[in-house]
CSV table of C-alpha atoms in Angstrom, one decimal:
chain,number,residue,atom,x,y,z
B,195,MET,CA,-39.8,55.9,-68.1
B,196,ASN,CA,-37.3,53.3,-66.8
B,197,SER,CA,-39.9,50.4,-64.8
B,198,LYS,CA,-37.1,48.6,-63.6
B,199,SER,CA,-36.0,50.8,-60.8
B,200,ALA,CA,-38.8,52.8,-60.6
B,201,PHE,CA,-40.4,49.3,-59.4
B,202,THR,CA,-39.4,49.3,-55.8
B,203,TRP,CA,-40.8,46.8,-52.7
B,204,GLU,CA,-42.9,49.1,-51.6
B,205,LYS,CA,-44.7,49.1,-55.4
B,206,ALA,CA,-45.4,45.8,-55.2
B,207,LYS,CA,-46.7,45.4,-51.3
B,208,GLN,CA,-49.8,47.8,-53.5
B,209,VAL,CA,-49.8,46.0,-55.8
B,210,ALA,CA,-50.5,43.1,-53.9
B,211,GLU,CA,-52.8,44.0,-52.0
B,212,GLN,CA,-54.4,46.2,-54.2
B,213,ILE,CA,-54.9,43.5,-56.7
B,214,VAL,CA,-55.7,40.4,-54.4
B,215,PHE,CA,-59.0,42.8,-52.3
B,216,ASN,CA,-60.2,43.5,-56.3
B,217,ASN,CA,-60.0,40.1,-57.6
B,218,LEU,CA,-60.3,37.5,-54.1
B,219,GLY,CA,-62.1,40.3,-51.7
B,220,GLU,CA,-60.0,39.3,-48.9
B,221,HIS,CA,-56.2,40.6,-47.6
B,222,LEU,CA,-53.3,39.7,-47.5
B,223,LYS,CA,-52.0,38.1,-44.3
B,224,ASP,CA,-48.9,39.7,-42.7
B,225,ILE,CA,-47.7,36.2,-42.6
B,226,GLU,CA,-48.0,36.1,-46.0
B,227,ILE,CA,-46.5,39.7,-46.9
B,228,ASP,CA,-43.4,39.1,-44.7
B,229,VAL,CA,-43.6,35.7,-47.6
B,230,LEU,CA,-43.6,38.5,-50.4
B,231,GLN,CA,-41.4,40.8,-48.3
B,232,GLY,CA,-38.3,38.1,-47.6
B,233,SER,CA,-39.2,37.1,-51.7
B,234,TRP,CA,-38.4,40.1,-53.0
B,235,PRO,CA,-35.0,40.3,-52.6
B,236,GLY,CA,-34.6,36.3,-53.0
B,237,LEU,CA,-34.6,35.1,-49.1
B,238,THR,CA,-34.9,31.5,-49.0
B,239,TYR,CA,-37.3,29.4,-47.0
B,240,GLU,CA,-35.1,28.3,-44.3
B,241,LYS,CA,-33.1,31.8,-44.0
B,242,MET,CA,-37.1,33.4,-43.2
B,243,ALA,CA,-37.9,31.3,-41.0
B,244,GLU,CA,-34.5,32.0,-39.6
B,245,GLN,CA,-35.4,36.2,-39.7
B,246,TYR,CA,-39.0,35.4,-38.2
B,247,HIS,CA,-38.4,32.7,-36.2
B,248,LEU,CA,-41.1,30.2,-37.8
B,249,SER,CA,-40.5,27.2,-38.6
B,250,VAL,CA,-39.2,26.7,-41.6
B,251,ASN,CA,-42.3,24.0,-43.1
B,252,TYR,CA,-44.6,26.1,-42.2
B,253,LEU,CA,-43.2,28.9,-44.4
B,254,ARG,CA,-42.7,26.6,-47.3
B,255,GLY,CA,-45.6,24.2,-46.8
B,256,ASP,CA,-48.5,26.1,-46.0
B,257,VAL,CA,-48.2,30.2,-46.3
B,258,GLY,CA,-46.3,30.4,-49.0
B,259,PRO,CA,-48.6,27.8,-51.4
B,260,HIS,CA,-51.4,29.3,-50.2
B,261,LEU,CA,-50.1,32.6,-50.4
B,262,TRP,CA,-48.9,32.1,-54.4
B,263,ARG,CA,-51.8,30.5,-55.5
B,264,LYS,CA,-53.8,33.4,-54.1
B,265,LEU,CA,-51.4,35.9,-56.2
B,266,SER,CA,-52.2,33.6,-59.5
B,267,GLU,CA,-55.9,33.7,-58.9
B,268,ALA,CA,-55.7,36.9,-58.5
B,269,LEU,CA,-53.7,37.4,-61.5
B,270,GLY,CA,-54.9,35.7,-64.1
B,271,GLU,CA,-51.0,33.5,-64.4
B,272,GLU,CA,-49.3,31.0,-62.7
B,273,VAL,CA,-47.5,32.8,-59.9
B,274,THR,CA,-43.5,31.5,-58.2
B,275,LYS,CA,-41.5,32.8,-55.5
B,276,THR,CA,-39.1,33.1,-59.0
B,277,ASN,CA,-41.0,34.8,-61.5
B,278,PHE,CA,-44.1,36.9,-58.8
B,279,LYS,CA,-42.1,40.0,-59.6
B,280,GLY,CA,-42.0,40.5,-62.7
B,281,ALA,CA,-46.3,39.1,-62.7
B,282,LEU,CA,-46.4,42.6,-60.1
B,283,GLU,CA,-44.8,44.6,-62.2
B,284,ARG,CA,-47.0,43.8,-65.0
B,285,ALA,CA,-50.0,44.8,-62.6
B,286,TRP,CA,-48.2,47.3,-61.9
B,287,GLU,CA,-48.0,48.8,-65.3
B,288,ARG,CA,-51.3,48.4,-66.7
B,289,GLN,CA,-51.9,51.1,-63.5
B,290,LEU,CA,-49.8,53.5,-65.4
B,291,PRO,CA,-50.9,56.3,-67.5
B,292,PRO,CA,-53.5,55.7,-70.0
B,293,HIS,CA,-51.1,56.3,-72.9
B,294,ILE,CA,-50.0,52.2,-72.2
B,295,HIS,CA,-52.6,49.8,-73.5
B,296,SER,CA,-54.4,47.4,-71.6
B,297,ASN,CA,-57.0,44.8,-72.3
B,298,VAL,CA,-57.5,43.9,-68.7
B,299,LYS,CA,-59.5,46.2,-66.0
B,300,GLN,CA,-57.6,48.5,-63.9
B,301,PRO,CA,-57.7,48.0,-60.6
B,302,LYS,CA,-58.7,51.4,-58.2
B,303,SER,CA,-56.3,52.8,-56.8
B,304,PRO,CA,-55.3,52.1,-53.3
B,305,LEU,CA,-55.5,55.6,-52.0
B,306,ALA,CA,-58.5,57.0,-54.7
B,307,GLU,CA,-60.5,56.9,-51.1
B,308,LEU,CA,-57.4,57.4,-48.7
B,309,PRO,CA,-60.1,56.2,-45.2
B,310,PHE,CA,-60.2,59.7,-42.1
B,311,PRO,CA,-57.5,58.9,-39.7
B,312,ASP,CA,-59.8,57.7,-36.6
B,313,GLY,CA,-59.7,54.8,-35.1
B,314,SER,CA,-57.9,50.8,-35.0
B,315,VAL,CA,-56.3,50.4,-38.4
B,316,PRO,CA,-57.7,47.9,-40.1
B,317,LEU,CA,-56.4,44.2,-40.6
B,318,GLY,CA,-54.5,44.4,-44.7
B,319,SER,CA,-54.3,47.9,-44.7
B,320,LEU,CA,-52.0,49.6,-46.8
B,321,PHE,CA,-51.7,52.5,-43.6
B,322,TYR,CA,-50.6,50.0,-40.9
B,323,VAL,CA,-46.6,51.0,-39.9
B,324,GLU,CA,-44.9,47.7,-38.7
B,325,ARG,CA,-42.8,48.3,-36.2
B,326,ASP,CA,-39.3,46.7,-36.6
B,327,GLY,CA,-39.3,43.2,-36.6
B,328,LEU,CA,-42.5,43.6,-33.0
B,329,GLU,CA,-45.2,42.3,-34.7
B,330,SER,CA,-43.1,39.0,-35.9
B,331,VAL,CA,-41.8,38.6,-32.2
B,332,CYS,CA,-45.7,38.8,-30.6
B,333,TYR,CA,-46.8,36.5,-33.2
B,334,GLU,CA,-43.7,33.5,-31.9
B,335,THR,CA,-44.8,34.2,-28.6
B,336,VAL,CA,-48.9,34.2,-29.1
B,337,VAL,CA,-49.2,29.8,-30.5
B,338,LYS,CA,-46.2,29.4,-27.3
B,339,PRO,CA,-48.7,27.3,-24.8
B,340,ALA,CA,-49.7,29.9,-21.8
B,341,SER,CA,-48.6,32.7,-23.5
B,342,LEU,CA,-48.6,35.5,-22.2
B,343,ILE,CA,-48.6,39.4,-24.6
B,344,ARG,CA,-48.8,42.5,-22.6
B,345,ILE,CA,-49.3,45.7,-25.3
B,346,LYS,CA,-48.4,48.9,-23.0
B,347,ALA,CA,-48.8,52.5,-24.9
B,348,PRO,CA,-50.7,56.1,-24.4
B,349,LYS,CA,-54.1,56.2,-26.3
B,350,LEU,CA,-53.9,56.8,-29.8
B,351,MET,CA,-50.9,54.6,-30.3
B,352,GLY,CA,-51.6,51.5,-31.7
B,353,LYS,CA,-52.7,48.9,-29.0
B,354,THR,CA,-55.5,48.1,-30.7
B,355,SER,CA,-54.9,47.2,-33.9
B,356,LEU,CA,-51.0,45.7,-33.4
B,357,LEU,CA,-54.0,42.8,-31.0
B,358,THR,CA,-55.7,42.1,-34.5
B,359,ARG,CA,-53.0,41.1,-36.2
B,360,ILE,CA,-52.3,38.8,-32.9
B,361,LEU,CA,-56.0,37.5,-32.6
B,362,ALA,CA,-55.8,37.7,-36.8
B,363,TYR,CA,-52.7,35.9,-36.9
B,364,ALA,CA,-53.5,33.1,-34.2
B,365,GLU,CA,-57.0,32.2,-36.2
B,366,SER,CA,-54.5,32.1,-38.7
B,367,GLN,CA,-53.1,29.1,-37.3
B,368,ASN,CA,-56.7,28.0,-36.9
B,369,TYR,CA,-56.7,28.7,-32.6
B,370,GLN,CA,-59.8,30.0,-31.9
B,371,THR,CA,-60.0,34.1,-30.9
B,372,VAL,CA,-62.2,36.0,-28.7
B,373,TYR,CA,-61.6,39.9,-28.6
B,374,LEU,CA,-63.0,42.3,-25.5
B,375,ASP,CA,-63.3,46.1,-25.4
B,376,LEU,CA,-63.5,46.5,-21.7
B,377,SER,CA,-64.2,50.1,-22.4
B,378,SER,CA,-67.7,49.1,-23.7
B,379,VAL,CA,-68.2,47.7,-20.4
B,380,GLU,CA,-71.0,48.9,-18.0
B,381,ARG,CA,-69.5,50.6,-14.0
B,382,ALA,CA,-72.0,48.9,-13.2
B,383,ILE,CA,-71.1,45.8,-13.9
B,384,LEU,CA,-67.4,46.8,-13.9
B,385,THR,CA,-67.8,47.4,-9.7
B,386,ASP,CA,-68.6,43.9,-8.3
B,387,LEU,CA,-66.3,41.3,-8.6
B,388,ASP,CA,-69.5,38.6,-9.1
B,389,LYS,CA,-70.6,39.8,-11.5
B,390,PHE,CA,-68.3,40.8,-14.0
B,391,VAL,CA,-66.5,37.6,-13.8
B,392,ARG,CA,-70.0,36.0,-15.6
B,393,TRP,CA,-69.8,39.0,-17.8
B,394,LEU,CA,-66.5,37.9,-19.3
B,395,CYS,CA,-68.0,33.9,-19.0
B,396,LEU,CA,-70.8,34.9,-21.0
B,397,MET,CA,-69.3,37.4,-23.8
B,398,VAL,CA,-66.5,34.5,-24.4
B,399,GLY,CA,-68.9,31.9,-24.3
B,400,ARG,CA,-70.9,33.3,-26.9
B,401,LYS,CA,-67.8,34.6,-29.0
B,402,LEU,CA,-66.9,31.0,-29.4
B,403,LYS,CA,-71.2,29.9,-30.4
B,404,LEU,CA,-71.4,27.6,-26.8
B,405,GLU,CA,-74.8,27.9,-25.3
B,406,ASN,CA,-74.7,29.5,-22.1
B,407,ARG,CA,-74.2,27.3,-18.7
B,408,LEU,CA,-73.5,29.7,-16.0
B,409,LYS,CA,-76.5,27.7,-14.7
B,410,ASP,CA,-74.8,25.0,-14.5
B,411,TYR,CA,-71.6,25.5,-12.6
B,412,TRP,CA,-72.0,28.4,-10.7
B,413,ASP,CA,-72.3,27.7,-7.0
B,414,THR,CA,-72.2,30.4,-5.2
B,415,GLU,CA,-72.1,28.8,-2.0
B,416,ILE,CA,-69.2,27.1,-1.5
B,417,LEU,CA,-67.0,28.5,-4.5
B,418,GLY,CA,-65.8,32.6,-4.5
B,419,SER,CA,-66.3,34.5,-7.6
B,420,ASN,CA,-62.9,33.4,-9.4
B,421,ASP,CA,-63.3,29.9,-8.2
B,422,ASN,CA,-66.3,30.1,-10.4
B,423,CYS,CA,-64.9,31.2,-12.8
B,424,THR,CA,-62.3,29.5,-13.3
B,425,VAL,CA,-64.3,26.1,-13.3
B,426,TYR,CA,-66.3,27.6,-15.8
B,427,PHE,CA,-62.8,27.9,-18.7
B,428,GLU,CA,-61.7,24.7,-17.1
B,429,GLU,CA,-64.5,22.0,-17.4
B,430,TYR,CA,-66.3,23.9,-20.4
B,431,LEU,CA,-65.4,26.7,-22.2
B,432,LEU,CA,-61.8,25.2,-22.6
B,433,PRO,CA,-62.1,21.5,-23.2
B,434,GLU,CA,-65.1,21.9,-25.7
B,435,ILE,CA,-62.9,24.4,-28.3
B,436,ASP,CA,-60.9,21.4,-28.1
B,437,CYS,CA,-57.5,23.8,-29.3
B,438,PRO,CA,-56.4,26.7,-28.3
B,439,LEU,CA,-58.0,30.5,-27.3
B,440,VAL,CA,-56.4,33.6,-27.2
B,441,LEU,CA,-58.1,35.8,-25.0
B,442,GLY,CA,-58.0,39.8,-25.9
B,443,LEU,CA,-58.7,41.9,-23.1
B,444,ASP,CA,-58.4,45.8,-25.0
B,445,GLU,CA,-58.7,49.1,-23.0
B,446,VAL,CA,-57.9,47.1,-19.1
B,447,ASP,CA,-57.1,50.4,-17.7
B,448,ARG,CA,-60.5,50.7,-17.7
B,449,ILE,CA,-61.2,48.2,-14.2
B,450,PHE,CA,-57.9,49.9,-12.5
B,451,PRO,CA,-61.2,52.9,-10.8
B,452,TYR,CA,-61.9,49.8,-9.1
B,453,ASN,CA,-60.7,48.5,-5.3
B,454,GLN,CA,-63.0,46.1,-5.1
B,455,VAL,CA,-62.2,44.2,-8.7
B,456,ILE,CA,-59.0,45.0,-9.5
B,457,GLU,CA,-57.3,42.5,-6.7
B,458,ASP,CA,-59.0,39.9,-7.7
B,459,PHE,CA,-59.4,39.8,-11.4
B,460,PHE,CA,-55.2,40.5,-12.3
B,461,GLY,CA,-55.1,37.8,-9.7
B,462,MET,CA,-56.6,35.1,-11.2
B,463,LEU,CA,-55.2,36.2,-15.0
B,464,ARG,CA,-52.1,35.5,-13.7
B,465,SER,CA,-53.3,32.3,-12.1
B,466,TRP,CA,-54.3,31.0,-15.6
B,467,HIS,CA,-50.7,32.5,-16.9
B,468,GLU,CA,-49.4,30.0,-14.1
B,469,LYS,CA,-52.4,27.1,-14.7
B,470,GLY,CA,-50.3,27.1,-17.8
B,471,LYS,CA,-47.1,25.6,-17.0
B,472,ILE,CA,-48.3,22.4,-15.4
B,473,SER,CA,-51.3,22.0,-16.5
B,474,GLU,CA,-52.4,20.6,-20.6
B,475,GLN,CA,-55.9,22.4,-20.4
B,476,TRP,CA,-54.4,25.3,-19.1
B,477,LYS,CA,-51.8,25.7,-22.0
B,478,GLN,CA,-54.5,26.1,-24.6
B,479,LEU,CA,-55.4,29.8,-23.0
B,480,ARG,CA,-53.2,32.7,-24.2
B,481,LEU,CA,-53.9,35.6,-22.6
B,482,VAL,CA,-52.8,38.6,-24.6
B,483,MET,CA,-53.4,42.7,-22.7
B,484,ALA,CA,-54.0,46.1,-24.3
B,485,HIS,CA,-53.3,48.6,-21.4
B,486,SER,CA,-51.9,52.8,-21.4
B,487,THR,CA,-49.9,52.9,-18.7
B,488,GLU,CA,-49.4,50.6,-15.3
B,489,VAL,CA,-51.6,49.8,-12.2
B,490,TYR,CA,-50.7,52.3,-10.3
B,491,ILE,CA,-52.2,50.1,-7.8
B,492,PRO,CA,-50.2,47.9,-5.6
B,493,LEU,CA,-50.6,44.7,-6.3
B,494,ASP,CA,-49.1,41.5,-4.4
B,495,MET,CA,-46.1,40.6,-7.4
B,496,ASN,CA,-47.3,37.0,-7.6
B,497,GLN,CA,-50.3,37.9,-8.2
B,498,SER,CA,-50.0,40.4,-10.9
B,499,PRO,CA,-49.8,39.8,-14.2
B,500,PHE,CA,-47.8,43.3,-15.5
B,501,ASN,CA,-44.9,41.7,-14.8
B,502,ALA,CA,-45.1,38.3,-16.4
B,503,GLY,CA,-45.1,37.3,-19.9
B,504,LEU,CA,-44.0,39.3,-22.4
B,505,PRO,CA,-44.0,43.7,-22.4
B,506,VAL,CA,-44.9,44.8,-25.9
B,507,PRO,CA,-44.1,49.0,-25.3
B,508,LEU,CA,-45.0,50.7,-28.5
B,509,LEU,CA,-42.4,53.6,-29.3
B,510,GLU,CA,-43.0,56.6,-31.4
B,511,PHE,CA,-42.7,56.0,-35.0
B,512,ASP,CA,-38.6,57.3,-35.4
B,513,HIS,CA,-38.3,59.7,-39.0
B,514,LYS,CA,-38.0,56.8,-41.4
B,515,GLN,CA,-41.4,55.3,-40.6
B,516,VAL,CA,-43.0,58.6,-41.3
B,517,ILE,CA,-41.0,58.5,-44.5
B,518,ASP,CA,-42.8,55.4,-45.1
B,519,LEU,CA,-45.8,56.4,-44.2
B,520,ALA,CA,-46.1,59.5,-46.5
B,521,HIS,CA,-44.9,57.2,-49.0
B,522,VAL,CA,-48.0,55.0,-48.7
B,523,HIS,CA,-50.2,58.5,-48.8
B,524,GLY,CA,-48.5,59.7,-52.0
B,525,LEU,CA,-46.3,62.6,-50.4
B,526,ASN,CA,-43.1,63.0,-51.5
B,527,TRP,CA,-41.8,64.4,-49.0
B,528,ASN,CA,-38.2,65.2,-48.1
B,529,ASP,CA,-36.3,64.9,-45.2
B,530,THR,CA,-37.3,68.7,-44.3
B,531,GLN,CA,-40.8,68.1,-44.7
B,532,VAL,CA,-40.7,65.1,-42.0
B,533,LYS,CA,-38.7,66.8,-39.6
B,534,GLU,CA,-41.0,69.7,-39.9
B,535,LEU,CA,-44.5,68.1,-39.0
B,536,MET,CA,-42.1,65.7,-36.5
B,537,ASN,CA,-41.4,68.8,-34.5
B,538,ILE,CA,-44.6,69.2,-34.4
B,539,VAL,CA,-46.0,66.2,-33.4
B,540,GLY,CA,-43.6,64.2,-32.8
B,541,GLY,CA,-44.1,59.6,-34.1
B,542,HIS,CA,-47.1,59.8,-33.0
B,543,PRO,CA,-48.9,58.0,-35.1
B,544,TYR,CA,-52.7,59.7,-35.2
B,545,LEU,CA,-51.9,63.7,-35.3
B,546,LEU,CA,-49.1,62.4,-38.1
B,547,ARG,CA,-52.1,60.2,-40.1
B,548,LEU,CA,-54.4,63.0,-39.9
B,549,ALA,CA,-51.4,65.2,-41.2
B,550,MET,CA,-50.9,63.2,-44.1
B,551,TYR,CA,-54.8,63.1,-44.7
B,552,GLU,CA,-55.1,66.2,-44.7
B,553,VAL,CA,-52.4,67.1,-46.9
B,554,TYR,CA,-53.5,64.8,-49.6
B,555,THR,CA,-56.8,65.0,-49.7
B,556,ALA,CA,-56.0,69.5,-50.2
B,557,LYS,CA,-57.7,70.3,-47.2
B,558,ALA,CA,-54.6,72.1,-46.4
B,559,THR,CA,-51.1,72.8,-47.3
B,560,LEU,CA,-48.2,71.0,-44.8
B,561,LYS,CA,-47.4,74.9,-44.1
B,562,GLN,CA,-50.4,76.7,-43.3
B,563,LEU,CA,-51.5,73.1,-41.3
B,564,LEU,CA,-47.9,73.7,-39.2
B,565,GLN,CA,-48.6,77.1,-38.6
B,566,ASP,CA,-52.4,76.2,-37.1
B,567,ALA,CA,-51.3,73.2,-36.2
B,568,SER,CA,-52.2,74.2,-32.0
B,569,THR,CA,-54.9,77.1,-32.5
B,570,GLU,CA,-58.7,76.2,-33.1
B,571,ALA,CA,-58.6,77.1,-36.8
B,572,GLY,CA,-55.8,73.7,-37.0
B,573,ILE,CA,-56.2,70.2,-38.0
B,574,TYR,CA,-56.2,68.7,-34.4
B,575,SER,CA,-58.6,71.5,-32.7
B,576,ASN,CA,-61.6,68.7,-31.7
B,577,HIS,CA,-58.7,66.7,-30.3
B,578,LEU,CA,-57.1,69.4,-28.1
B,579,ARG,CA,-60.7,70.7,-26.7
B,580,SER,CA,-61.4,66.8,-26.6
B,581,TYR,CA,-58.5,66.8,-23.9
B,582,LEU,CA,-59.3,70.5,-22.7
B,583,GLU,CA,-62.7,69.4,-21.7
B,584,MET,CA,-61.7,66.2,-19.7
B,585,LEU,CA,-59.1,68.4,-18.3
B,586,HIS,CA,-62.2,70.0,-16.7
B,587,SER,CA,-64.1,67.2,-15.5
B,588,GLU,CA,-64.4,65.9,-11.5
B,589,GLU,CA,-62.5,62.7,-12.4
B,590,THR,CA,-59.3,64.8,-13.6
B,591,GLN,CA,-59.5,66.8,-10.9
B,592,GLY,CA,-55.7,68.6,-10.3
B,593,LEU,CA,-54.1,67.5,-13.1
B,594,LYS,CA,-55.0,71.0,-15.0
B,595,GLU,CA,-53.0,72.6,-12.8
B,596,ALA,CA,-50.1,70.2,-13.3
B,597,LEU,CA,-50.4,69.7,-17.0
B,598,LYS,CA,-49.7,73.5,-16.6
B,599,LYS,CA,-46.9,73.1,-14.9
B,600,VAL,CA,-45.8,70.5,-17.5
B,601,VAL,CA,-46.0,73.0,-20.5
B,602,THR,CA,-44.7,76.0,-18.6
B,603,SER,CA,-41.5,74.9,-18.2
B,604,LEU,CA,-38.8,74.4,-20.1
B,605,GLU,CA,-37.0,70.8,-18.1
B,606,PRO,CA,-38.6,67.8,-17.1
B,607,VAL,CA,-40.8,68.7,-13.9
B,608,GLU,CA,-41.7,66.3,-11.3
B,609,LEU,CA,-45.5,65.3,-10.1
B,610,ASN,CA,-46.7,63.2,-7.4
B,611,SER,CA,-46.8,59.0,-9.1
B,612,MET,CA,-51.0,59.8,-9.6
B,613,GLN,CA,-51.0,62.9,-11.4
B,614,ILE,CA,-48.5,61.0,-14.3
B,615,TYR,CA,-50.0,57.6,-14.6
B,616,LYS,CA,-53.1,59.7,-15.6
B,617,LEU,CA,-51.4,62.0,-17.8
B,618,HIS,CA,-49.3,59.8,-19.5
B,619,SER,CA,-51.9,57.6,-19.8
B,620,MET,CA,-53.3,60.3,-21.6
B,621,GLY,CA,-51.2,60.1,-23.8
B,622,LEU,CA,-50.0,64.3,-23.0
B,623,VAL,CA,-46.9,63.6,-21.4
B,624,GLN,CA,-43.3,61.3,-21.8
B,625,GLN,CA,-41.6,60.3,-18.5
B,626,GLN,CA,-37.8,60.8,-18.1
B,627,ASP,CA,-37.3,58.7,-15.1
B,628,ASN,CA,-39.3,60.4,-12.3
B,629,GLN,CA,-39.7,63.2,-14.6
B,630,VAL,CA,-42.4,64.3,-17.5
B,631,MET,CA,-42.4,66.4,-20.0
B,632,PRO,CA,-45.3,67.0,-22.9
B,633,ARG,CA,-45.5,63.9,-25.2
B,634,CYS,CA,-45.1,66.3,-28.1
B,635,ASN,CA,-44.4,70.9,-29.3
B,636,LEU,CA,-48.0,70.6,-29.9
B,637,TYR,CA,-49.2,69.8,-26.5
B,638,ARG,CA,-46.9,72.4,-25.3
B,639,GLU,CA,-48.1,74.9,-27.3
B,640,TYR,CA,-51.8,74.6,-27.2
B,641,PHE,CA,-52.0,74.0,-23.4
B,642,HIS,CA,-49.7,76.6,-22.5
B,643,ARG,CA,-52.0,79.0,-24.5
B,644,VAL,CA,-54.9,77.9,-23.2
B,645,LEU,CA,-54.6,76.9,-19.6
């Protein structure tokens, strides 16, 4: 076996992440992996700084030394930018079959306990697929004063996974971060603006481990709910931490149906973003929002946060990314096999990972999986049935007939704007101008059969 030719960057990355986690109990940060990848072909820190849009002093004086020190401790030998390849290759060779002798305990295979693809991808996971530099753009943006990042994609496309990585990067810059999932907020709170912004203030304070002082700052006689919330941030929360704060709001679509809240709340977020252009205090706040689609209730363009900041649309994986994902799953698929799977599920991250999990764990062959994909016997039956139940609910009245129209047509079809909004946010259709078509053949085949 020619180990020199077999030891690729992907193997080096897996070994590095695995060795650090097994020996230090922590994951490599995204920026550390970036430096490792840049060092693989021998890029200088200057070139990497230019490529990743970061400060060269930050890479050379902070990230690099921490990375090499971390690898040195994990590998039990001195590791530098110039010798790390050999050190990682030796660690990789120690994991090869038993005929290669080693006095070092062999780490557990990264695929020994392949996680079921459910929910967001954890930090440091081998199964997170980067999207052509999108992460670097987000990291560069979140460190800018008063920045606003808007992650937009249908459900199960990776919004939360990206959001948590942005927050993790901010933490690496010694920023305070708060993650709030609005899908968990009770409806009674969401339908009352004052309760909702009080909830926001309380939760942010708790995440920052600050005392609840709402009674001291809330003036219901003179100020409105938005003004009280703004005062609480401006006079208490932001001064108390005295460093940048990144507020990550996930599933903000949850507010869209509530007219009595949406305009005032999003108008307040937009005003905070604008305040950051002139106020030193508000420059410290950075906002990251994740939502499934555009808000369908018209907002004043000067009061909406959805036409400001950095828009980050998450697209489906392309052919190369799917091949890389298959390899990380231990599947040596060729182009034909990848195309066969993508012909059914497209580049949908969740649907791809579920298929790869089933094949790797030998629960199904790719051929059988594709044959049964849209049936009740297939691996996607629970996923598809959950959509069917949603279409039969009162909240989605009229969508069943709309989707039936879409899946029975070989051409993109026109629907009214509300139907497009709801079906797209559910992830069932993709838009082409003002028309829609099924997001993938899996959905076309299943819903053509059951509707």
